XYZ file of C-alpha atoms in Angstrom:
678
model
C 186.065 27.950 -75.712
C 187.884 30.014 -73.307
C 190.511 28.410 -71.045
C 190.164 30.136 -67.693
C 193.189 29.454 -65.627
C 191.850 32.059 -63.203
C 189.252 29.498 -62.013
C 191.096 27.776 -59.284
C 189.240 24.391 -58.993
C 192.279 23.022 -57.084
C 193.845 19.624 -58.047
C 193.608 15.962 -57.362
C 196.823 16.247 -55.308
C 195.749 18.956 -52.810
C 192.796 20.973 -51.837
C 194.497 23.985 -50.697
C 197.319 25.128 -48.509
C 197.926 24.308 -44.945
C 199.168 26.418 -42.226
C 201.808 23.875 -41.149
C 205.269 25.169 -42.353
C 206.964 23.097 -44.973
C 210.626 22.302 -45.198
C 212.579 24.936 -46.973
C 214.099 22.428 -49.300
C 210.656 21.367 -50.508
C 208.994 24.378 -52.273
C 205.528 22.852 -52.341
C 203.017 23.507 -49.522
C 201.609 20.344 -47.788
C 198.148 19.202 -48.296
C 195.287 20.649 -46.331
C 193.999 17.107 -45.996
C 196.071 14.052 -46.150
C 195.133 10.358 -45.987
C 193.193 8.185 -48.434
C 189.899 8.274 -46.631
C 186.794 10.294 -45.834
C 187.932 13.122 -43.595
C 185.956 15.404 -41.248
C 186.036 19.063 -42.095
C 183.745 20.225 -39.285
C 181.121 23.025 -39.618
C 183.360 25.209 -41.943
C 182.097 28.386 -40.521
C 178.425 27.704 -40.652
C 176.463 28.781 -37.459
C 175.514 26.002 -34.997
C 171.698 26.666 -35.409
C 171.683 26.939 -39.245
C 169.725 24.572 -41.411
C 170.977 24.468 -44.846
C 167.927 24.535 -47.189
C 169.593 25.170 -50.726
C 172.756 25.547 -52.677
C 173.712 28.255 -55.046
C 176.418 30.382 -56.447
C 175.062 33.790 -55.156
C 178.122 35.884 -56.156
C 178.963 34.335 -59.517
C 182.505 33.242 -58.577
C 181.829 29.649 -59.574
C 182.121 28.412 -56.027
C 179.129 26.885 -54.232
C 177.486 28.885 -51.663
C 174.892 28.008 -48.981
C 171.371 29.335 -48.122
C 170.375 28.587 -44.479
C 167.353 28.895 -42.274
C 167.730 29.834 -38.698
C 166.322 27.921 -35.613
C 163.423 30.458 -35.682
C 162.443 29.021 -39.116
C 162.280 32.628 -40.472
C 165.825 34.005 -40.654
C 167.462 33.305 -43.971
C 171.284 33.686 -44.493
C 173.656 33.453 -47.394
C 177.073 31.919 -46.688
C 179.663 32.657 -49.440
C 182.561 30.358 -49.824
C 186.013 31.884 -49.018
C 188.437 29.880 -51.115
C 191.568 31.316 -49.450
C 190.575 30.532 -45.942
C 188.546 27.425 -46.833
C 185.354 28.392 -45.009
C 181.833 29.729 -45.487
C 181.275 33.309 -44.438
C 178.005 34.824 -43.724
C 177.293 37.738 -46.031
C 173.456 38.505 -46.044
C 170.811 37.749 -43.412
C 167.152 38.774 -43.192
C 164.010 37.656 -41.577
C 160.913 36.482 -43.516
C 157.597 37.437 -41.768
C 156.204 33.873 -41.802
C 157.549 30.457 -41.199
C 159.599 29.175 -44.154
C 158.876 25.841 -45.645
C 161.318 25.892 -48.612
C 163.381 28.406 -50.714
C 164.364 28.014 -54.334
C 167.322 30.115 -55.487
C 166.891 31.082 -59.182
C 167.071 33.967 -61.712
C 163.348 34.832 -62.077
C 163.997 38.110 -63.593
C 166.618 37.271 -66.158
C 169.109 39.615 -64.897
C 171.918 37.235 -64.231
C 171.534 37.142 -60.388
C 169.973 34.656 -58.087
C 166.660 35.734 -56.457
C 164.925 33.927 -53.693
C 161.483 32.273 -54.084
C 160.233 31.434 -50.620
C 157.560 29.043 -49.855
C 156.102 29.860 -46.421
C 153.202 29.469 -43.997
C 149.982 31.005 -45.204
C 147.269 32.659 -43.186
C 144.865 30.148 -44.624
C 145.090 26.533 -43.605
C 146.101 24.041 -46.327
C 147.932 26.771 -48.336
C 151.555 27.656 -49.061
C 152.358 31.347 -49.495
C 154.889 32.162 -52.437
C 156.969 35.378 -52.305
C 159.914 36.415 -54.386
C 162.914 38.446 -53.057
C 164.695 40.134 -55.879
C 168.500 40.305 -55.972
C 169.956 43.805 -55.473
C 172.408 45.043 -58.086
C 174.775 46.028 -55.164
C 174.483 42.750 -53.338
C 171.842 41.361 -50.970
C 168.139 41.396 -51.706
C 165.214 43.711 -52.029
C 163.479 43.271 -48.593
C 160.029 44.124 -50.179
C 159.083 40.737 -51.768
C 156.789 40.399 -54.623
C 153.694 38.263 -53.776
C 152.643 35.440 -55.967
C 149.413 33.373 -55.974
C 149.428 30.817 -53.182
C 149.711 27.130 -53.740
C 147.842 24.171 -52.223
C 149.833 22.378 -49.523
C 151.725 20.374 -52.229
C 154.576 22.603 -53.253
C 154.844 23.541 -56.889
C 157.928 22.739 -58.743
C 160.163 25.228 -60.781
C 160.627 24.413 -64.451
C 160.541 26.128 -67.797
C 157.088 25.185 -69.075
C 156.733 27.269 -72.306
C 160.354 27.072 -73.553
C 161.368 30.771 -73.028
C 164.174 29.946 -70.559
C 162.414 31.681 -67.768
C 161.600 29.853 -64.511
C 157.800 29.061 -64.329
C 156.108 26.978 -61.496
C 153.922 23.854 -62.069
C 151.472 22.665 -59.473
C 147.932 23.274 -58.013
C 147.218 26.907 -56.879
C 145.004 27.417 -53.772
C 142.351 29.078 -56.032
C 142.098 25.904 -58.201
C 139.228 23.517 -57.697
C 140.072 19.971 -57.028
C 143.147 18.615 -58.746
C 143.414 21.094 -61.609
C 147.097 21.666 -62.719
C 148.159 25.162 -63.379
C 151.313 27.093 -64.374
C 152.597 30.088 -62.676
C 153.875 31.610 -65.934
C 156.756 33.963 -65.519
C 155.607 37.298 -66.856
C 158.328 39.563 -65.486
C 158.600 42.913 -67.098
C 161.191 45.144 -65.472
C 159.948 48.205 -67.230
C 156.474 47.982 -65.721
C 155.651 50.420 -62.927
C 154.544 47.620 -60.678
C 155.670 44.414 -62.261
C 154.204 41.025 -61.324
C 156.330 37.927 -61.464
C 153.700 35.174 -62.228
C 150.262 34.826 -63.949
C 148.161 31.691 -63.448
C 147.514 29.947 -66.815
C 146.304 26.596 -67.945
C 149.014 24.239 -69.206
C 148.662 22.491 -72.576
C 147.915 18.949 -71.481
C 146.614 15.991 -73.699
C 146.164 12.332 -73.539
C 144.918 11.681 -69.982
C 143.270 13.040 -66.853
C 144.960 15.097 -64.201
C 145.538 13.699 -60.760
C 145.820 14.915 -57.212
C 149.386 15.737 -56.379
C 150.692 13.966 -53.246
C 151.996 15.958 -50.331
C 154.921 15.484 -49.871
C 155.808 14.450 -53.440
C 158.767 13.744 -55.703
C 157.681 15.649 -58.781
C 160.430 16.533 -61.112
C 161.412 18.203 -64.372
C 163.445 15.458 -66.022
C 164.006 13.938 -69.433
C 162.576 10.365 -69.379
C 161.959 9.694 -72.961
C 165.461 10.333 -74.153
C 165.040 13.477 -76.390
C 167.111 15.787 -73.978
C 163.919 17.788 -73.227
C 162.559 17.914 -69.682
C 159.313 16.017 -69.149
C 157.069 16.235 -66.076
C 157.074 13.395 -63.489
C 154.257 13.483 -60.940
C 153.572 11.482 -57.816
C 149.866 11.400 -57.293
C 147.637 10.330 -54.504
C 143.970 10.548 -54.989
C 143.365 8.716 -51.725
C 145.555 8.148 -48.682
C 148.183 5.350 -49.091
C 147.562 4.730 -52.696
C 150.321 6.538 -54.702
C 150.792 6.423 -58.408
C 152.920 8.147 -60.881
C 152.267 10.042 -64.115
C 154.805 11.012 -66.878
C 153.940 13.859 -69.145
C 156.211 14.106 -72.169
C 157.294 17.473 -73.476
C 156.121 18.130 -76.992
C 157.402 21.790 -77.020
C 154.676 24.185 -78.258
C 152.227 21.365 -78.493
C 152.329 21.052 -74.766
C 152.625 17.947 -72.652
C 151.030 14.517 -73.342
C 150.402 11.757 -70.777
C 152.796 8.905 -71.787
C 152.669 6.631 -68.894
C 150.719 6.124 -65.681
C 151.204 3.434 -63.155
C 150.927 2.413 -59.422
C 153.867 2.880 -57.107
C 154.599 0.085 -54.533
C 152.919 0.336 -51.142
C 154.946 2.422 -48.706
C 156.856 4.297 -51.410
C 158.931 7.191 -50.128
C 160.892 9.964 -51.933
C 161.917 9.152 -55.486
C 165.299 9.900 -56.961
C 166.589 10.002 -60.615
C 169.981 8.755 -61.983
C 171.361 6.484 -64.625
C 171.969 3.515 -62.397
C 173.208 1.101 -64.948
C 174.995 3.630 -67.161
C 172.830 2.846 -70.369
C 172.157 6.499 -71.316
C 168.753 6.633 -69.642
C 167.390 7.983 -66.295
C 166.154 5.476 -63.904
C 164.130 5.769 -60.620
C 165.396 4.740 -57.208
C 163.290 4.902 -54.063
C 162.621 3.312 -50.715
C 159.525 1.443 -49.555
C 158.688 0.864 -45.956
C 155.965 -1.085 -44.435
C 155.326 1.729 -41.830
C 156.822 5.197 -40.940
C 156.707 6.558 -37.493
C 155.065 10.031 -37.446
C 157.145 11.170 -34.489
C 160.690 9.988 -35.574
C 160.324 9.641 -39.364
C 161.862 6.271 -39.233
C 160.721 3.605 -41.644
C 160.410 -0.045 -40.621
C 160.895 -3.106 -42.870
C 162.452 -0.911 -45.620
C 163.716 -2.004 -49.128
C 165.590 -0.160 -51.825
C 163.812 -0.224 -55.153
C 165.199 0.418 -58.547
C 162.943 0.953 -61.620
C 165.097 0.834 -64.866
C 164.026 2.943 -67.883
C 163.244 0.699 -70.806
C 164.554 2.707 -73.752
C 166.402 2.315 -76.985
C 170.006 1.067 -76.191
C 173.187 2.583 -77.542
C 174.333 1.274 -80.875
C 177.444 -0.890 -80.220
C 179.230 0.949 -83.063
C 178.860 4.068 -85.180
C 178.866 1.771 -88.136
C 176.003 -0.433 -86.873
C 172.691 0.674 -88.655
C 170.323 2.211 -86.062
C 167.223 1.501 -88.184
C 166.032 -1.836 -89.418
C 162.897 -2.445 -91.500
C 161.942 1.157 -90.896
C 162.010 0.735 -87.158
C 164.706 2.387 -84.895
C 166.536 -0.243 -82.798
C 169.245 1.702 -81.136
C 170.651 5.227 -80.704
C 174.014 5.985 -82.618
C 176.639 7.753 -80.519
C 176.362 10.846 -82.458
C 172.609 11.146 -82.149
C 171.773 10.480 -78.429
C 168.858 13.041 -78.179
C 166.377 10.837 -80.070
C 163.104 10.342 -78.389
C 161.747 6.880 -77.730
C 157.973 6.868 -77.891
C 157.849 3.407 -76.451
C 159.953 4.125 -73.267
C 158.575 2.444 -70.280
C 158.908 1.873 -66.397
C 157.716 -1.550 -65.380
C 157.444 -1.706 -61.561
C 155.813 -5.229 -61.415
C 157.627 -7.880 -59.455
C 158.013 -10.776 -61.918
C 160.664 -13.328 -62.401
C 161.019 -12.299 -66.165
C 161.117 -8.471 -65.284
C 164.776 -7.421 -64.856
C 163.819 -3.740 -65.133
C 162.521 -3.657 -61.514
C 164.682 -4.647 -58.478
C 163.723 -4.696 -54.801
C 166.567 -5.005 -52.343
C 165.882 -5.460 -48.612
C 167.749 -2.670 -46.719
C 169.474 -5.417 -44.579
C 171.099 -6.758 -47.665
C 172.836 -3.459 -48.471
C 173.564 -2.482 -44.853
C 173.720 -5.767 -42.943
C 173.615 -5.914 -39.176
C 176.897 -5.816 -37.320
C 178.061 -7.143 -33.885
C 177.649 -3.723 -32.459
C 174.157 -3.306 -33.987
C 172.738 -6.861 -34.476
C 169.131 -5.896 -35.200
C 167.603 -5.276 -38.519
C 168.402 -1.810 -39.805
C 165.655 0.841 -40.503
C 165.849 3.882 -42.714
C 165.276 7.524 -41.950
C 162.813 8.695 -44.560
C 161.298 11.881 -43.005
C 162.874 14.855 -41.121
C 160.469 15.510 -38.249
C 162.674 18.324 -36.929
C 161.109 20.386 -39.578
C 157.375 21.527 -39.513
C 155.819 20.116 -41.550
C 158.227 17.123 -41.814
C 160.109 16.917 -45.141
C 161.189 13.842 -47.042
C 164.734 12.417 -46.678
C 165.578 10.706 -50.023
C 168.256 8.416 -50.638
C 170.998 10.560 -52.125
C 172.689 9.465 -55.468
C 176.161 10.611 -56.441
C 179.144 9.230 -58.186
C 181.685 9.209 -55.152
C 184.334 7.063 -56.846
C 184.030 8.584 -60.328
C 183.560 5.140 -62.090
C 180.478 6.492 -63.994
C 177.906 4.645 -61.782
C 176.066 6.594 -59.178
C 176.517 5.454 -55.568
C 173.997 5.897 -52.786
C 174.014 7.606 -49.372
C 171.362 6.894 -46.886
C 170.686 7.500 -43.119
C 170.521 4.021 -41.669
C 168.856 3.705 -38.201
C 170.079 0.912 -35.758
C 169.240 0.202 -32.170
C 166.243 1.351 -30.277
C 165.201 3.785 -27.588
C 168.031 5.829 -26.017
C 170.571 3.693 -27.964
C 169.144 4.400 -31.369
C 171.707 5.657 -33.947
C 170.965 7.477 -37.119
C 174.214 7.052 -39.183
C 174.834 8.112 -42.780
C 176.222 5.091 -44.710
C 177.657 4.966 -48.130
C 177.229 2.087 -50.573
C 179.155 1.815 -53.786
C 177.700 0.673 -57.160
C 179.467 -2.602 -58.160
C 179.404 -5.178 -60.859
C 176.957 -8.032 -60.140
C 178.634 -11.198 -58.814
C 177.633 -14.019 -56.443
C 176.918 -12.586 -52.996
C 176.578 -8.995 -54.019
C 173.543 -7.127 -52.564
C 170.969 -6.505 -55.291
C 172.160 -9.438 -57.549
C 170.505 -12.668 -58.183
C 171.632 -15.846 -56.463
C 173.735 -16.845 -59.567
C 175.302 -13.364 -59.711
C 173.176 -12.055 -62.486
C 171.660 -8.471 -62.420
C 172.543 -4.959 -63.711
C 174.227 -3.477 -60.657
C 174.888 -4.440 -57.077
C 175.789 -2.445 -53.935
C 178.680 -2.788 -51.584
C 178.715 -0.800 -48.248
C 181.953 1.163 -47.530
C 183.229 0.152 -44.062
C 186.819 1.135 -44.191
C 188.160 4.724 -43.840
C 184.748 6.259 -43.428
C 185.201 7.174 -39.647
C 183.497 10.718 -40.123
C 180.295 8.910 -41.232
C 180.418 6.187 -38.819
C 180.766 8.596 -35.828
C 177.607 10.436 -36.561
C 174.626 9.087 -34.619
C 172.146 11.882 -34.893
C 171.862 12.489 -38.679
C 168.597 14.089 -40.011
C 169.722 15.113 -43.575
C 172.452 14.365 -46.123
C 173.588 15.839 -49.353
C 176.318 15.604 -51.944
C 178.311 18.613 -52.947
C 181.777 19.631 -54.152
C 183.384 21.688 -51.457
C 185.937 24.199 -52.760
C 185.226 23.029 -56.410
C 188.173 20.601 -56.273
C 186.603 17.956 -58.376
C 185.554 15.496 -55.775
C 182.153 14.680 -54.412
C 181.950 15.528 -50.852
C 179.192 15.074 -48.304
C 177.125 17.379 -46.002
C 175.447 15.866 -42.889
C 172.957 17.849 -40.990
C 172.357 16.685 -37.435
C 169.816 17.100 -34.621
C 172.571 17.990 -32.116
C 171.769 15.244 -29.709
C 175.386 14.156 -29.697
C 176.611 17.580 -28.671
C 178.816 17.850 -31.709
C 177.001 20.568 -33.574
C 174.306 20.571 -36.160
C 176.271 20.330 -39.365
C 179.321 18.281 -40.610
C 181.096 18.412 -43.861
C 182.949 15.248 -44.926
C 185.776 15.642 -47.364
C 186.154 12.896 -49.913
C 189.987 12.389 -49.899
C 189.907 8.918 -51.438
C 192.160 8.690 -54.640
C 190.393 7.137 -57.615
C 192.146 6.358 -60.998
C 189.344 7.880 -62.938
C 188.048 11.125 -64.418
C 185.018 13.329 -64.124
C 183.118 16.210 -65.600
C 181.131 19.099 -64.252
C 178.730 21.125 -66.237
C 176.041 23.812 -65.731
C 173.497 25.195 -68.308
C 172.708 28.807 -67.613
C 169.298 30.369 -68.264
C 170.435 32.496 -71.170
C 170.560 35.804 -69.196
C 173.009 38.224 -70.615
C 173.497 36.180 -73.732
C 176.977 37.454 -74.350
C 178.104 35.903 -71.011
C 178.689 39.329 -69.415
C 175.902 41.333 -67.680
C 176.042 44.975 -67.942
C 176.487 47.341 -64.974
C 173.604 48.812 -63.247
C 172.956 51.298 -60.492
C 176.604 52.106 -59.916
C 177.679 48.359 -59.941
C 180.172 46.700 -62.229
C 179.885 44.235 -65.017
C 179.436 40.650 -63.884
C 179.206 37.043 -65.246
C 175.737 35.189 -64.563
C 177.717 31.962 -63.707
C 175.261 31.021 -60.924
C 172.022 31.198 -62.672
C 171.164 27.531 -63.397
C 167.753 26.218 -63.670
C 165.868 22.978 -63.432
C 165.396 20.799 -66.481
C 168.630 20.833 -68.405
C 169.838 17.436 -69.654
C 173.306 15.918 -70.319
C 174.161 12.786 -72.359
C 177.611 11.681 -73.179
C 179.553 8.707 -74.717
C 183.053 7.754 -73.732
C 185.492 4.925 -74.527
C 187.133 3.180 -71.573
C 190.678 1.867 -71.538
C 189.631 -1.368 -73.269
C 187.830 0.567 -76.070
C 184.369 -0.288 -74.938
C 181.905 2.579 -75.603
C 179.273 3.442 -72.978
C 176.667 6.133 -72.616
C 175.196 8.022 -69.637
C 172.650 10.561 -68.772
C 172.347 13.164 -66.079
C 169.651 15.692 -65.233
C 170.339 19.234 -63.818
C 168.295 20.060 -60.645
C 165.435 17.867 -61.507
C 163.867 18.512 -58.084
C 163.667 21.520 -55.925
C 160.759 21.210 -53.522
C 160.889 20.216 -49.982
C 164.488 21.331 -49.540
C 165.727 18.734 -51.958
C 169.456 20.017 -51.595
C 170.574 19.441 -55.196
C 173.550 21.292 -56.561
C 173.032 23.898 -59.324
C 175.574 21.993 -61.528
C 175.830 18.325 -62.437
C 178.791 16.112 -61.564
C 179.336 12.782 -63.084
C 182.174 10.376 -63.163
C 183.714 9.203 -66.529
C 185.480 6.073 -65.302
C 188.963 5.153 -66.516
C 189.566 6.544 -70.058
C 192.523 7.551 -72.084
C 190.553 9.700 -74.419
C 188.459 12.765 -74.774
C 184.782 12.693 -74.269
C 183.425 11.519 -77.641
C 180.089 13.382 -77.577
C 178.541 15.495 -75.009
C 174.954 16.318 -75.769
C 173.490 19.271 -73.739
C 169.815 19.739 -73.886
C 167.967 22.916 -72.794
C 164.226 23.568 -72.369
C 163.897 25.760 -75.466
C 161.026 25.072 -77.846
C 163.196 25.441 -80.981
C 163.985 22.949 -83.665
C 167.478 22.343 -82.165
C 167.050 22.572 -78.358
C 170.454 20.798 -77.746
C 174.009 20.916 -78.991
C 176.540 18.190 -79.337
C 180.090 19.089 -78.106
C 182.828 16.819 -79.342
C 186.262 16.145 -77.795
C 185.546 17.646 -74.338
C 188.556 17.395 -71.909
C 187.933 15.295 -68.904
C 188.533 16.775 -65.335
C 187.061 19.993 -66.362
C 183.993 22.113 -65.986
C 181.737 23.216 -68.903
C 179.463 26.317 -68.763
C 176.801 26.404 -71.435
C 174.794 29.418 -72.213
C 171.823 28.594 -74.712
C 170.630 31.322 -77.041
C 167.637 33.388 -76.180
C 166.721 34.520 -79.658
C 168.391 33.610 -82.844
C 171.976 33.637 -81.269
C 174.405 30.888 -81.142
C 175.153 28.724 -78.159
C 178.234 29.719 -76.034
C 180.438 27.386 -74.303
C 183.221 27.936 -71.919
C 185.673 25.268 -70.736
C 187.520 25.586 -67.444
C 190.350 23.231 -66.670
C 191.551 22.578 -63.156
C 195.007 23.935 -62.748
C 196.797 22.183 -59.932
C 198.929 23.592 -57.275
C 202.106 22.130 -59.042
C 201.340 24.018 -62.299
C 203.572 27.159 -61.571
C 206.451 24.894 -60.666
C 206.014 22.618 -63.616
C 206.020 25.812 -65.722
C 209.181 27.124 -64.094
C 210.903 23.760 -64.495
C 209.944 23.671 -68.279
C 211.255 27.220 -68.753
C 214.349 26.559 -67.001
C 214.847 23.243 -68.988
C 214.364 25.276 -72.223
C 216.891 27.977 -71.144
C 219.493 25.314 -70.316
C 218.847 23.599 -73.664
C 219.194 26.947 -75.449
C 222.435 27.615 -73.748
C 223.725 24.223 -74.792
C 222.593 24.680 -78.407
C 224.200 28.198 -78.507
C 227.531 26.793 -77.075
C 227.634 23.915 -79.544
C 226.745 26.467 -82.361
C 229.554 28.875 -81.316
C 231.946 25.853 -81.179
C 230.944 24.729 -84.584
C 231.299 28.211 -85.949
C 234.770 28.488 -84.417
C 235.840 25.166 -85.932
C 234.558 26.223 -89.347
C 236.599 29.360 -89.161
C 239.714 27.472 -88.250
C 239.157 25.078 -91.084
C 238.675 28.011 -93.511
C 241.895 29.472 -92.471
C 243.884 26.216 -92.821
C 242.446 25.809 -96.209
C 243.578 29.434 -97.307
C 247.105 28.739 -96.164
C 247.326 25.393 -97.968
C 249.950 25.373 -100.719
C 249.075 23.357 -103.888
C 252.534 21.715 -104.808
C 250.978 20.086 -107.848
C 250.287 23.434 -109.278
C 253.912 24.419 -108.911
């Protein structure tokens, strides 16, 4: 592992330097942000009419950049993060010839640079055009895009279908009849005279019938059976208003097999995935509403639903046998990537089913004296055409290891209607906690944050929300996109300046481009690192001991969804809670179809970032660990060096004094007269 001090991820004490002069007697610059609260950071250099459609590290400096869409719905712009000035700066801008629906940054050519796959309006009704803008070696993009076969109106999802670490697409092309699934297989060959990017092929599917993909949908490349290999989750809708899900498990070269199919509750909206109860498996969280306004996108009589993944639990100890009577009963801490063929989601509402919880929205976000009516939920962004889903966002804001939720809650009516982002923290179940039973039983409850969240409360025109880490300082911040009806701009970044006595870890799995970790120079450019080329489907599982010695496991997926402007970061961020130890085991799964598609990293240091490069062919996995040097580090180093010098001087003086005393003693002994000898 390489300790890269050059990566300035900041510290928990300060984000960056401030322009306010400090007292000469105090050598440390003041904090850019002060106060134990959520703080407004404004638009941070992003144009007023910009709509952020995707995140990505476009220049490989390990800072998160933005991809925006202009008000004309055709102009795409890249905003690179400027760490020194703490703003985003526009670097590249170009105009797509058709209306843009979605953009997926990804390294489709395996050269270590992010290309842009654009989903746009097609000349034919009911189709989505697909075009790829290749990254230029000298920066920017080749403005002569490569055309790919169009899709039906349901957007295909990016994933590595055949295990070669190249980004394919899974969905239904416009040329397909009915609901036939197809794969846009990545066949890029840079040496070809006129290279194509995709070839339409049939996926290897077994065990069930294919469905008609819903539009919009929440399809995902995510590990749901626990083997650290991305499966396919599909939202289907054969007839209007009747949605159900399918889970196709990944059997590597044998293809995908239908493992489970079941109905989704009436009024189901966008589905998100996270390990809600921190048991080492990914669960589903989604909203249900009795009705949704087609003009405003606001759902009425909404509830928050959690479907827990029934899987093998974590063994309580490494000495506990994981197999009894020939049957596996738990997963040992050093073998987390073991598939559970009997995994299950049970979405039935029964008294004896604790794996499904439905929580009325008003329980989590209760009415207030200022807004006495029942709250509603924004579930569709109707400022976009066609409207796109607004899922409930999940992220570990307080680093306790349990994901919290961020939703746009709607209160009031008519001209007094407010669309405000509200944050609810995941808490232990006790009496009176939302999401828990009357006697306080349940897996997790939710507590809305009302104190020191003024930047969120002040927003009344939110249309989209996202979690991200601004300036890579190790805290989970928020981005709120607005309609502009308040006259306060169209975008707001909210800095998470709360102090939490807990740890975190960030990680990113790359696509194996430039396997050595350094890409060769081309066309007069210079060597570069492919740090921005993550892809959908990587999986992380870890075990950690808390301060009381209790072991827990958790699972996180890397970019499981990318359709419909999902606004997920290319890296994963997860809290570790309070711990006084290293991460015991960090399992990192890729999508490779090899016997060992994952690795186990032991003793990973908390509050760090891990970059993992899987091998393409016959090579070894490469790992790089980046610690977060704080702004105090140079002064601590100087203090330690000065202390060592002072101690060395003291030791030298004492040594010289001792040497002088020894010399005097020797002289006295040489002048001593032995009278007995006389």
